[in-house]
Every structure is written in structure tokens, then in C-alpha cells.
mmCIF file of C-alpha atoms and ligand atoms in Angstrom:
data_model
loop_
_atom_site.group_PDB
_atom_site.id
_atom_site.type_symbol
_atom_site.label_atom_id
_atom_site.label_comp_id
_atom_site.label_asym_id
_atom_site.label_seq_id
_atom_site.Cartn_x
_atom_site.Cartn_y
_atom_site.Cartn_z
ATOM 1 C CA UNK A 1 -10.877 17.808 -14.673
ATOM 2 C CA UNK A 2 -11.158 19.051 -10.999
ATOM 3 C CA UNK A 3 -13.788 19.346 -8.433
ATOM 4 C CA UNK A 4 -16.570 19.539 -8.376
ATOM 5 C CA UNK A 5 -17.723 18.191 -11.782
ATOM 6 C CA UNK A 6 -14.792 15.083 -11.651
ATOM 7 C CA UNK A 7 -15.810 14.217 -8.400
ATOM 8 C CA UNK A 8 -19.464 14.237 -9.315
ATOM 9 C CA UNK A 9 -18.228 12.008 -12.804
ATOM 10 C CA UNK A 10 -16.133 9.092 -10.926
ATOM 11 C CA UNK A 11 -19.614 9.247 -8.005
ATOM 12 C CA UNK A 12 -21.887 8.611 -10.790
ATOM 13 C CA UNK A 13 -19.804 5.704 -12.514
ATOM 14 C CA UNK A 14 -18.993 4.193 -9.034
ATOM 15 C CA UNK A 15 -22.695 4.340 -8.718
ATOM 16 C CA UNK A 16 -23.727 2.979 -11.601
ATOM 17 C CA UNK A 17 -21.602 -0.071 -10.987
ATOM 18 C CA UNK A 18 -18.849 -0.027 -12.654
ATOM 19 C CA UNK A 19 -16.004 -2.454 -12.508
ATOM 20 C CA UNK A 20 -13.149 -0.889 -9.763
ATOM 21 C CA UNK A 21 -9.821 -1.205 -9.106
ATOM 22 C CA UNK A 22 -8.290 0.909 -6.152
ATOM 23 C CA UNK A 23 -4.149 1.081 -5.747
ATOM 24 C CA UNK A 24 -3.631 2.676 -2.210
ATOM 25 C CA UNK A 25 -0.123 3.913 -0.690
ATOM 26 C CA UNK A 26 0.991 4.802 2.537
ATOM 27 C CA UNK A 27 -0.959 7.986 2.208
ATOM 28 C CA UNK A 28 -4.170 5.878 3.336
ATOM 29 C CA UNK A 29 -2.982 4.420 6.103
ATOM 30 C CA UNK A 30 -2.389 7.930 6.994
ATOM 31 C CA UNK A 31 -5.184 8.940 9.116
ATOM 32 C CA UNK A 32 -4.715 5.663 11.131
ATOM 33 C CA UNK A 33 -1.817 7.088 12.668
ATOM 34 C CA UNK A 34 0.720 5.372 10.339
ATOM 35 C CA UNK A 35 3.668 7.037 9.433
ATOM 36 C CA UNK A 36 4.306 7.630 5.238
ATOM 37 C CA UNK A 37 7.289 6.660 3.925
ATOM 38 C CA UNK A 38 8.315 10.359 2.390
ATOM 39 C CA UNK A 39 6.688 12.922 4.654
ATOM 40 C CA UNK A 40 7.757 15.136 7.100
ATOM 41 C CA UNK A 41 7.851 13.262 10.132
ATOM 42 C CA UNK A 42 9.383 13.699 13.492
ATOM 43 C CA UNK A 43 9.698 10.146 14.380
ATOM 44 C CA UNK A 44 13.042 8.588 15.782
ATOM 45 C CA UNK A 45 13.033 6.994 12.284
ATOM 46 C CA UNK A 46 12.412 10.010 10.325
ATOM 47 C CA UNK A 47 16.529 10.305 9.625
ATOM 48 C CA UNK A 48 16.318 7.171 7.514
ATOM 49 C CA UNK A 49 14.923 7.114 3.804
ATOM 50 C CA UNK A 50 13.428 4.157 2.990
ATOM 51 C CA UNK A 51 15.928 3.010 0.163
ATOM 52 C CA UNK A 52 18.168 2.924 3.304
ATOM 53 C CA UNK A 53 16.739 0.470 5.350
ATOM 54 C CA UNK A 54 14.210 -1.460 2.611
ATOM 55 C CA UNK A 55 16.608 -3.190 0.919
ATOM 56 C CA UNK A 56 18.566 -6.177 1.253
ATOM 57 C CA UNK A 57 21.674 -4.867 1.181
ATOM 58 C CA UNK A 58 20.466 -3.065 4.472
ATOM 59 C CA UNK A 59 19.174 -6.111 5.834
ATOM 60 C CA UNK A 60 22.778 -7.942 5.045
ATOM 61 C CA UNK A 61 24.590 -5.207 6.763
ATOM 62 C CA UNK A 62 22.553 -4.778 9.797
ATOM 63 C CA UNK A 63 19.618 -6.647 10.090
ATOM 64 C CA UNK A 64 19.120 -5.977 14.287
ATOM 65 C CA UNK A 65 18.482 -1.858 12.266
ATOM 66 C CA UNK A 66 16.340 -3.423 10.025
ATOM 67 C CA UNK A 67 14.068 -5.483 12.335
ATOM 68 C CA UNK A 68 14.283 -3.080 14.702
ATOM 69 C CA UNK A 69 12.377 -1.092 12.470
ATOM 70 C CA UNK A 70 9.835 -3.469 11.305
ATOM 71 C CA UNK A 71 9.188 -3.854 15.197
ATOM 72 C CA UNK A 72 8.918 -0.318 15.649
ATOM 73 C CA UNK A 73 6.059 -0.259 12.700
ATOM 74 C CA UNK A 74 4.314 -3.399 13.552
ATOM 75 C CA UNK A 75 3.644 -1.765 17.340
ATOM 76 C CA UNK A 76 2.118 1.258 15.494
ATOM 77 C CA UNK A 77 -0.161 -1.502 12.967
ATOM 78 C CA UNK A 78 -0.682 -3.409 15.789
ATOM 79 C CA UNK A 79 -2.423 -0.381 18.365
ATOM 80 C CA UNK A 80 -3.982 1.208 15.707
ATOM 81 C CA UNK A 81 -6.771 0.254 13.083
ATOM 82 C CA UNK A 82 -8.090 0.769 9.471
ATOM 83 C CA UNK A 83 -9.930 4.373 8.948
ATOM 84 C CA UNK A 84 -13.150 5.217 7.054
ATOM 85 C CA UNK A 85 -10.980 4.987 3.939
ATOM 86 C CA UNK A 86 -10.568 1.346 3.899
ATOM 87 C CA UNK A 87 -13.767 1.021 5.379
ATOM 88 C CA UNK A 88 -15.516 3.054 2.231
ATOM 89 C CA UNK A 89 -13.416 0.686 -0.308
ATOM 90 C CA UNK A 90 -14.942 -2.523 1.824
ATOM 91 C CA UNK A 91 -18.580 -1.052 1.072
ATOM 92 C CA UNK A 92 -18.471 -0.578 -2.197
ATOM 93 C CA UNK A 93 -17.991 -4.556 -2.351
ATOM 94 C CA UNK A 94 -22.076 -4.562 -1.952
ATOM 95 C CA UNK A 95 -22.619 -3.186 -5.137
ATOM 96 C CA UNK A 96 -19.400 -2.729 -7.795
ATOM 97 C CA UNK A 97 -16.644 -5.316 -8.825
ATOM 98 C CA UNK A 98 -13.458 -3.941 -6.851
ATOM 99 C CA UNK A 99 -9.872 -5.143 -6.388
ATOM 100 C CA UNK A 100 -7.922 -3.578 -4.124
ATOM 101 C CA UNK A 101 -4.084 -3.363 -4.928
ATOM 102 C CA UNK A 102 -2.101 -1.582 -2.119
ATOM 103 C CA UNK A 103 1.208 -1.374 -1.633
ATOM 104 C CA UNK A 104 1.128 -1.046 2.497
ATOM 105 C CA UNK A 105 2.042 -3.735 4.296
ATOM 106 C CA UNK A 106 -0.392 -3.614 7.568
ATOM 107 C CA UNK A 107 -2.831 -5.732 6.274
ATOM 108 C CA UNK A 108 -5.731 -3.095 7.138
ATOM 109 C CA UNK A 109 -7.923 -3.535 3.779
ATOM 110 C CA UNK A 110 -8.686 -7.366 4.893
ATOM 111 C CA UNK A 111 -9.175 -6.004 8.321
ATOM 112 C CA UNK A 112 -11.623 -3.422 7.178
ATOM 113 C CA UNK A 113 -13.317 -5.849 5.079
ATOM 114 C CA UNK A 114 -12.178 -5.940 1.449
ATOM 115 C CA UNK A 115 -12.186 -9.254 0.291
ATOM 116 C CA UNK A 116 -10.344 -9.554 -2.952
ATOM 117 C CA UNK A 117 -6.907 -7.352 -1.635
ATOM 118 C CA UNK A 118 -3.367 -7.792 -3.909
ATOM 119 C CA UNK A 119 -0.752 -7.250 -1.579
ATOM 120 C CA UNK A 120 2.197 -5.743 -4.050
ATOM 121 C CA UNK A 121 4.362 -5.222 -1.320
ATOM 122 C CA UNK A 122 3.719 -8.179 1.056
ATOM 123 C CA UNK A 123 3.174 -8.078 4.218
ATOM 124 C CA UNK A 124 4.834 -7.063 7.391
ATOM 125 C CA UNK A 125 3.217 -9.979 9.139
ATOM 126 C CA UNK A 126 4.381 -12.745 6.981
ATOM 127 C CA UNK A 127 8.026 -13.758 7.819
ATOM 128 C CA UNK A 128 10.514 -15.747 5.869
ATOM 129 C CA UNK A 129 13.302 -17.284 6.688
ATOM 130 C CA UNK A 130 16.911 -17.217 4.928
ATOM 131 C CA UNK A 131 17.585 -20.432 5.283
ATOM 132 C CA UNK A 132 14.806 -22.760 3.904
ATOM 133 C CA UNK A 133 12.683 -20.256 2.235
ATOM 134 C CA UNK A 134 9.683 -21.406 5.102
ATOM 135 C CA UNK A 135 6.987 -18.580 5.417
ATOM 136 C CA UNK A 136 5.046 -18.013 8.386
ATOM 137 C CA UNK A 137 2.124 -15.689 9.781
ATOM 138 C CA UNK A 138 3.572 -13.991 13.030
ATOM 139 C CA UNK A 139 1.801 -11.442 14.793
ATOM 140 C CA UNK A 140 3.656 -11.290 17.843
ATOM 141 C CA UNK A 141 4.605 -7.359 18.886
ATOM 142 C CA UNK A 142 7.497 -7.120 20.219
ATOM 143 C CA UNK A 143 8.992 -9.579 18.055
ATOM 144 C CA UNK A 144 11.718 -10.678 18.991
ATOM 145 C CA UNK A 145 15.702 -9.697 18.019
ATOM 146 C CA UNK A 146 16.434 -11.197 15.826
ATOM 147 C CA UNK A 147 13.821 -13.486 15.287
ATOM 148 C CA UNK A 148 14.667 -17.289 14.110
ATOM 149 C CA UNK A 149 12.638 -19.995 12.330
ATOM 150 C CA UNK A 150 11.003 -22.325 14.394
ATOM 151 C CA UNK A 151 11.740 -25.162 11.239
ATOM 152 C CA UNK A 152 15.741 -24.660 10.756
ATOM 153 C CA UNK A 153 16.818 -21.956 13.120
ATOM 154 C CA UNK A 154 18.147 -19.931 10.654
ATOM 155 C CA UNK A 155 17.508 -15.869 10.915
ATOM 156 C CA UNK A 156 14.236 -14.645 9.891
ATOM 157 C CA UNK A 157 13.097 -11.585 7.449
ATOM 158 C CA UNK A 158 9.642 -9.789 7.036
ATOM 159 C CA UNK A 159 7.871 -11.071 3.754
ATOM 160 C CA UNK A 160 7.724 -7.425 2.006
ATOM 161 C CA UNK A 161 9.636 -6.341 -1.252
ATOM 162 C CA UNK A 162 11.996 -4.395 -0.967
ATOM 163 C CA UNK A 163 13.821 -2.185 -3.671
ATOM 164 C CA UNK A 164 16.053 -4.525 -6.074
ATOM 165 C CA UNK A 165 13.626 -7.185 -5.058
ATOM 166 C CA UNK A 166 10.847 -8.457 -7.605
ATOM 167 C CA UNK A 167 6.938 -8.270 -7.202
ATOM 168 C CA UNK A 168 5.589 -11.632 -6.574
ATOM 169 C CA UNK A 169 4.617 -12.680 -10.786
ATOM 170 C CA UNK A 170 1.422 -14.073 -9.829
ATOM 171 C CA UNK A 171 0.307 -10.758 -7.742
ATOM 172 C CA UNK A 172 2.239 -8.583 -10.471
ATOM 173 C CA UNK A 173 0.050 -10.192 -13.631
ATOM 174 C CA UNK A 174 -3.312 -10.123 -12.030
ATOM 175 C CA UNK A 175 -2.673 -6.604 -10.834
ATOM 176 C CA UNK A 176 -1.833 -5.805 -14.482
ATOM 177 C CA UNK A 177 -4.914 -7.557 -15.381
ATOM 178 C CA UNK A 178 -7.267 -5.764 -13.012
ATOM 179 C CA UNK A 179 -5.682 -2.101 -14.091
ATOM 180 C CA UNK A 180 -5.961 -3.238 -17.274
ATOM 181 C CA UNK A 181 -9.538 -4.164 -16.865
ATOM 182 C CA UNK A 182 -11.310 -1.953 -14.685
ATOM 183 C CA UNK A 183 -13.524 0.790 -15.506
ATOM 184 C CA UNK A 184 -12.342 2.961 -12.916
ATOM 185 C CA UNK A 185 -9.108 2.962 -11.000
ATOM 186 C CA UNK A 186 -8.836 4.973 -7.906
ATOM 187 C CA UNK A 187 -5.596 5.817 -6.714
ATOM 188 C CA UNK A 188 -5.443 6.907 -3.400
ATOM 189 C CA UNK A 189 -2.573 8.374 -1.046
ATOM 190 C CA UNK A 190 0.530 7.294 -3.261
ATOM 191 C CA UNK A 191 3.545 9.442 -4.231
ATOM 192 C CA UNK A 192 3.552 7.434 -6.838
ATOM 193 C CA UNK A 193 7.385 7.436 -7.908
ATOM 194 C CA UNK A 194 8.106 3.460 -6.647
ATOM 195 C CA UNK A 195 7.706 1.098 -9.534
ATOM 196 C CA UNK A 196 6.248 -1.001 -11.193
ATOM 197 C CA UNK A 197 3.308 -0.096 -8.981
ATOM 198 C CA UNK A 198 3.359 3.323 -10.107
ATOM 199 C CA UNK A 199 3.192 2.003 -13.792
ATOM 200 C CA UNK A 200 -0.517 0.169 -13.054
ATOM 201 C CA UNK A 201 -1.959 3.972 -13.785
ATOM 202 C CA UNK A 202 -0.392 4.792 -17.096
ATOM 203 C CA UNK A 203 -1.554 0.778 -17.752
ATOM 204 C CA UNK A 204 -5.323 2.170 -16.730
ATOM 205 C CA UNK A 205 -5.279 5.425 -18.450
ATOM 206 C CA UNK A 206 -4.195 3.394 -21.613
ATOM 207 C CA UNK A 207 -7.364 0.719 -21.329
ATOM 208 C CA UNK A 208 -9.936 3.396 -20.941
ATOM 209 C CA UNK A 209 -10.520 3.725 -17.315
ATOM 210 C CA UNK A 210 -11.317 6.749 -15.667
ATOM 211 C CA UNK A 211 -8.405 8.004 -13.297
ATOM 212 C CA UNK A 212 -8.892 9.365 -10.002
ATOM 213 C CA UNK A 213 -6.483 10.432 -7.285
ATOM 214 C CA UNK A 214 -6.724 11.531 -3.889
ATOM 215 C CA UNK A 215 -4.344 12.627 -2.092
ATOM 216 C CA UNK A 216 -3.196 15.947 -0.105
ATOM 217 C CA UNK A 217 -1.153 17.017 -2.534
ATOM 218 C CA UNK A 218 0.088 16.168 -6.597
ATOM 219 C CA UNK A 219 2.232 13.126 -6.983
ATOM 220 C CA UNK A 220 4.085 11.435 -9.312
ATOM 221 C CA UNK A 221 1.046 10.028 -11.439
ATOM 222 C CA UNK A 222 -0.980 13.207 -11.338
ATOM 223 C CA UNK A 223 0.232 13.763 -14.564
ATOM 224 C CA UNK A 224 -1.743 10.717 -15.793
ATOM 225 C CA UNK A 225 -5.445 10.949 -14.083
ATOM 226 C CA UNK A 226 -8.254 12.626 -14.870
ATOM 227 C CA UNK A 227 -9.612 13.460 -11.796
ATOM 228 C CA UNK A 228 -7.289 15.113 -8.687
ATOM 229 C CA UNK A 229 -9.533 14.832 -5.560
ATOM 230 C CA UNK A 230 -7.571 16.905 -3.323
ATOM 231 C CA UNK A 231 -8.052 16.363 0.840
ATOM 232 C CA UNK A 232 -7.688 13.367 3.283
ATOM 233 C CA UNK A 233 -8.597 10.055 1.546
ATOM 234 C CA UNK A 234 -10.400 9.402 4.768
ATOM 235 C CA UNK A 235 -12.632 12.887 4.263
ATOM 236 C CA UNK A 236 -12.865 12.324 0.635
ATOM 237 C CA UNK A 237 -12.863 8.991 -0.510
ATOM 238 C CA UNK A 238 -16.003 8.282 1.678
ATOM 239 C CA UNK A 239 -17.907 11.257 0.692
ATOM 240 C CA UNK A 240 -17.660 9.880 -3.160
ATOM 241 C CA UNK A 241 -18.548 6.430 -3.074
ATOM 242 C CA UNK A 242 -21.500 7.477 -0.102
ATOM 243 C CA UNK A 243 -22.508 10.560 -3.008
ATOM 244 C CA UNK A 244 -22.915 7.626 -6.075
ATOM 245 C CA UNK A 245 -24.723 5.477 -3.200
ATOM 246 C CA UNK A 246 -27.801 8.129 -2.413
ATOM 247 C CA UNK A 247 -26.167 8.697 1.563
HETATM 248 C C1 LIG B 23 -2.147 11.300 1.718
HETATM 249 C C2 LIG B 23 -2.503 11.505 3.035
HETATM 250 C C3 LIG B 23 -3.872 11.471 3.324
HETATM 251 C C4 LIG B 23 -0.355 11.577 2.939
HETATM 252 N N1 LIG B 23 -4.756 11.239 2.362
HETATM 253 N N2 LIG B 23 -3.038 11.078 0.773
HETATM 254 C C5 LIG B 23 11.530 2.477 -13.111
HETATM 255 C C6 LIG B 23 12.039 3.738 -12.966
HETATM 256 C C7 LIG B 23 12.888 4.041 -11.899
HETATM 257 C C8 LIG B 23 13.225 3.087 -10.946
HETATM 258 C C9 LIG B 23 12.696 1.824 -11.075
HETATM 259 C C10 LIG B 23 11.874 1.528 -12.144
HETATM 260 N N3 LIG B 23 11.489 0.228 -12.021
HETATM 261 C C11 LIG B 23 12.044 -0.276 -10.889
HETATM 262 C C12 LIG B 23 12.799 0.667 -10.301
HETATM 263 C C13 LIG B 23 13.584 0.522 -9.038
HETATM 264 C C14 LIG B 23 12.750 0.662 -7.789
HETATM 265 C C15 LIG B 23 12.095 2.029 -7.771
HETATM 266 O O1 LIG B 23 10.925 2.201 -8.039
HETATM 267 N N4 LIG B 23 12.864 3.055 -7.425
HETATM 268 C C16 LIG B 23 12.356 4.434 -7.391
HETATM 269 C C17 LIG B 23 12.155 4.894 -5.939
HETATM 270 C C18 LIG B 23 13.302 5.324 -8.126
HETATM 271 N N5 LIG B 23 11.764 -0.400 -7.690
HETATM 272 C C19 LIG B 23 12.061 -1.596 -7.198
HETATM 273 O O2 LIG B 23 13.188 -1.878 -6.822
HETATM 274 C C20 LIG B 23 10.940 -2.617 -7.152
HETATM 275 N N6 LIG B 23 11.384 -3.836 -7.706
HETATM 276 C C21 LIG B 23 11.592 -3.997 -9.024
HETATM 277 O O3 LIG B 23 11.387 -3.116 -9.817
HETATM 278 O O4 LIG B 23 12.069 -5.247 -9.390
HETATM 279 C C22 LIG B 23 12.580 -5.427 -10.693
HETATM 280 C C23 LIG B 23 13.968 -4.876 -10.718
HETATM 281 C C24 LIG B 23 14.912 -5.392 -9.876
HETATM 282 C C25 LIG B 23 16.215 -4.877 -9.892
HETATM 283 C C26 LIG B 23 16.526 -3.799 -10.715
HETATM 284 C C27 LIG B 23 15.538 -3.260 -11.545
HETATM 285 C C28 LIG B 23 14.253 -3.809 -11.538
HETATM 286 C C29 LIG B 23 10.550 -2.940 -5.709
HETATM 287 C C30 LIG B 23 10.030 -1.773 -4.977
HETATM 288 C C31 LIG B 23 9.773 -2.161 -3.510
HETATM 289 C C32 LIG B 23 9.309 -0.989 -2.661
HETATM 290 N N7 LIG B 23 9.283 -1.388 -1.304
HETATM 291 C C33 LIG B 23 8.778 -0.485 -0.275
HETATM 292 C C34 LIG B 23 8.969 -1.152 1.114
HETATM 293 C C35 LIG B 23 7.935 -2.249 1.289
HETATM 294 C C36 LIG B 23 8.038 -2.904 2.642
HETATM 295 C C37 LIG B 23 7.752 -1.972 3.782
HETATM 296 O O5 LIG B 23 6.653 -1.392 3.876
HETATM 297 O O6 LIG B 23 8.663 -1.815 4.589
HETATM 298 O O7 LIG B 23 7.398 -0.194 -0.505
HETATM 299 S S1 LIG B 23 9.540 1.149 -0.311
HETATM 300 C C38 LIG B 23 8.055 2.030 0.104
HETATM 301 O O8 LIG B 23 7.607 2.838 -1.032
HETATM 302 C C39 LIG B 23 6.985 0.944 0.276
HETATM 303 C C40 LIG B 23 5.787 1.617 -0.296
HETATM 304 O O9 LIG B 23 4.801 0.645 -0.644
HETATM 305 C C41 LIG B 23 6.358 2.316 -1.507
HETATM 306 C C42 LIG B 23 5.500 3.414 -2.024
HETATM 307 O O10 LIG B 23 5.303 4.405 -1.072
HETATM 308 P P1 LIG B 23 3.935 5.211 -1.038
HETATM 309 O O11 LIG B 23 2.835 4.322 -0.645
HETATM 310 O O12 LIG B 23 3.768 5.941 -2.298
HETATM 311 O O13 LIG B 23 4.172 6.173 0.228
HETATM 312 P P2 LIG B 23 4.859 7.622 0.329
HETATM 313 O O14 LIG B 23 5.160 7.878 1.746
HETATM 314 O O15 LIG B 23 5.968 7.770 -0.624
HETATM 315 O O16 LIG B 23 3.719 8.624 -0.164
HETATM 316 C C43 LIG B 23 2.562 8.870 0.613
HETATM 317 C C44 LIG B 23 1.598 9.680 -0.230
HETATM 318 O O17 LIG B 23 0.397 9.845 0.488
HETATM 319 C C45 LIG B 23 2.092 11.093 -0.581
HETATM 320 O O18 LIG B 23 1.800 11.370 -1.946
HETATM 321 C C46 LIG B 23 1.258 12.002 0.321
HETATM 322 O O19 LIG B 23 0.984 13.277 -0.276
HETATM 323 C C47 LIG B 23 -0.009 11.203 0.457
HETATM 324 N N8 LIG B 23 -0.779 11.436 1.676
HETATM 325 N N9 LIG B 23 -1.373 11.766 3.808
HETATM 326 C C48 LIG B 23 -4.304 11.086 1.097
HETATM 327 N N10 LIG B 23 -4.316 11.688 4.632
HETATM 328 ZN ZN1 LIG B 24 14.134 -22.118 8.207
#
């Protein structure tokens, strides 16, 4: 189904209450200012895919790249904030069920104001270190290279998943259980091609949920929803859940 009738279909259930469940990618984050992981991009880091520098093996090899990376996109997090895309997920809390399940790493869901986020991917704000396995909140931009635990001394690594690595199993079964059990999932500015986060859609579609997607253009998971919203999620994803809400 297409618009308008599927975006009229997911406003209506959205306003009728209906249980939620929301898996965002980069593609949110988008209209923030933050760079996606696959697009075009004319950054100094554009050159490098990220299955070249989010991995261990990239870390092993060169970890002064690697942070100096992370730096690079915790200055960006850091001067910029959430857009009315996490802000329209947030308000929905006063009237539907929702659980957030994003795979970004900047933390801007809890700064927006969603209260029940999964973090699949970590977060670039938690470190942990090599050594004894201590984790730590640091916020400090620039971090500095390379940064050592405070506990051991021994070098420090951002507290994200990267590929080869496994999804915490506590934050990997409950985001089963929420695809599983929500009514609607909405999934919002993902490519949709890293698993097993891409797999929480086909695990919706298969429970009953209604599927909907925004994003700018058909991804990997397209295949699988029921509704394509196509636009900004920060255009569209507002004007759906403010449509079911009578504003
Ligand atoms: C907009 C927009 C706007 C733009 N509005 N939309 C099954 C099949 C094949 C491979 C595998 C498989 N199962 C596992 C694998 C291996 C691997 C994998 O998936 N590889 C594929 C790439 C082939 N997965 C793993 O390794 C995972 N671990 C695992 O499976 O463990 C078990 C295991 C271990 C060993 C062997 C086998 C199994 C871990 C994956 C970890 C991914 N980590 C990263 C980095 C996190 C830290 C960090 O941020 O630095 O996660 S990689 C990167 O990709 C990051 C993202 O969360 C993730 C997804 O990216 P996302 O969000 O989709 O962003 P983009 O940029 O790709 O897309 C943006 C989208 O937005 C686009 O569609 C745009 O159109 C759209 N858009 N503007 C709306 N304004
Ligand atoms: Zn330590």
C-alpha cells in the first residue's frame, strides 16, 4: 500500500492506541546534521566504509584511525541535537505503548524524550576498556588519543557493536520480544541490510503488525512492509503521528 491511504491506515492505528515499536537507523539522525553510514557524503571520512573501520580487527590494527573517528562523530553528536523525528516518537509516549529500538549510537531518543529506548548498537558515549572489561559514561569531546581507563590504565574502546561482534542478549531478546509484540512497527531511516537488526521486520510482519517505513528512498526491508512513507522522517514521521492525534 502507498500514500495516501497507508499513511492514513498506520495514523488511524497510532491513534487509536495501539501498541508501537519504532527501529530507527542512521537515516533519522539525518536531519540533525549526522552523517549516514552509506550515503553520499563529502566528509574527510567519506573514503572509509564502515566494515572498514567498525570492526575489531580495525580497532587491533589501528586504533589512533579508529578513535580518531569516534572523536570526529562524537563532535558532530555533541554540537548538534535530536530533530522533530525523535521528538514525534517521544510524544506519542502520552498516549500509545512504544519501544524504541535504534541502532544509532548518539543517544538522541533519551535526549528527545523517549523513555523506554533499546540501544542495539550501544553507545558512542559508553567506553570500555580492554583490559578489565570496566565501562564508563564519558562525554568529554575531544577525547583524548588514545584514551586510557582511569581503573587499570589499559587502552580504552567505545561501547558500540561492531560487525563480528554480538548484540548484547538481554537487548537482543527484548527487542525480539517487542517486534514480536507490537501492533505496529515503524521503521524509520534504515538501509536495512546490517543484521540481526534488519531481521526484527520480517519478525513483525510474521506476528501481525502493520509495517511502515520511511525513508528517502527503498531499502533493504521494503520488500517486507506494508506501508513505504517516502520523504524526510523529520517531514513525515511527525505529520503521521500529529494526523492520528487531531493536530
Ligand atoms: C533517510 C534520511 C532521512 C537518509 N529520512 N531516511 C545475515 C546475513 C548477512 C550478514 C550477516 C547476517 N547476520 C550477521 C551478519 C554479519 C553482519 C552484517 O549484517 N553484515 C552485513 C552488512 C552484510 N552483522 C554483524 O556482524 C552483527 N553481529 C552479529 O551478527 O553477531 C553474530 C555473528 C558474529 C560473527 C559472525 C556471524 C554472526 C553486528 C553488526 C554491527 C553493526 N555495527 C554498526 C556500527 C555501530 C557503531 C557505530 O555507530 O560506529 O552499526 S555498522 C553501521 O550500520 C551501524 C549502524 O547502526 C548500522 C546500520 O546502518 P543504518 O542505520 O541502516 O544506516 P545507513 O547509513 O546504512 O542507512 C541510512 C538510511 O537512511 C538509508 O536507507 C537512507 O536512504 C535513509 N535516509 N536520510 C529518512 N532524512
Ligand atoms: Zn581497565
Amino acid at each position: 500500500m502507498s500514500e495516501p491511504d497507508g499513511s492514513r491506515l498506520v495514523a488511524e492505528r497510532i491513534a487509536s492506541g495501539a501498541k508501537i515499536a519504532a527501529l530507527s537507523g542512521a537515516g533519522l539522525s539525518a536531519a540533525s546534521g549526522i552523517p549516514t553510514f552509506r550515503g553520499a557524503q563529502d566528509s574527510l571520512w567519506a573514503r572509509y566504509r564502515p566494515e572498514d573501520l567498525a570492526t575489531p580487527q580495525a580497532f587491533a590494527e589501528d586504533p589512533e584511525l579508529v578513535w580518531r573517528w569516534y572523536d570526529w562523530r562524537r563532535g558532530l553528536i555533541a554540537a548538534a541535537k535530536p530533530n522533530a523525528a525523535h521528538r514525534s516518537l517521544a510524544e506519542v509516549e502520552d498516549r500509545n505503548p512504544i519501544t524504541v529500538i535504534t541502532q544509532n549510537v548518539d543517544g538522541y531518543h533519551q535526549r528527545a524524550g523517549s523513555s523506554r529506548v533499546l540501544e542495539y548498537h550501544g553507545s558512542i558515549w559508553k567506553l570500555r576498556c580492554l583490559e578489565c572489561g570496566r565501562e564508563t559514561i564519558d562525554e568529554r569531546v575531544p577525547i583524548p588519543i588514545l584514551p586510557s581507563c582511569a581503573a587499570c590504565g589499559g587502552l580504552l574502546r567505545p561501547g558500540v557493536v561492531w560487525f563480528g561482534e554480538i548484540i548484547d542478549p538481554r537487548v537482543m531478546e527484548s527487542s525480539e520480544r517487542e517486534a514480536a509484540d507490537c501492533e505496529v512497527l515503524l521503521v524509520i531511516g534504515t538501509a536495512g541490510v546490517v543484521y540481526p537488526a534488519a531481521g526484527l521486520v520480517a519478525v513483525a510482519r510474521d506476528s501481525g503488525a502493520l509495517v511502515a517505513e520511511f525513508n528517502i528512498e527503498p531499502s533493504g526491508v521494503s520488500r517486507w512492509v506494508d506501508v513505504f512513507i517516502p520523504g524526510s522522517a523529520a517531514d513525515t514521521l511527525p505529520r503521521i503521528v500529529r494526523a492520528g492525534a487531531g493536530r
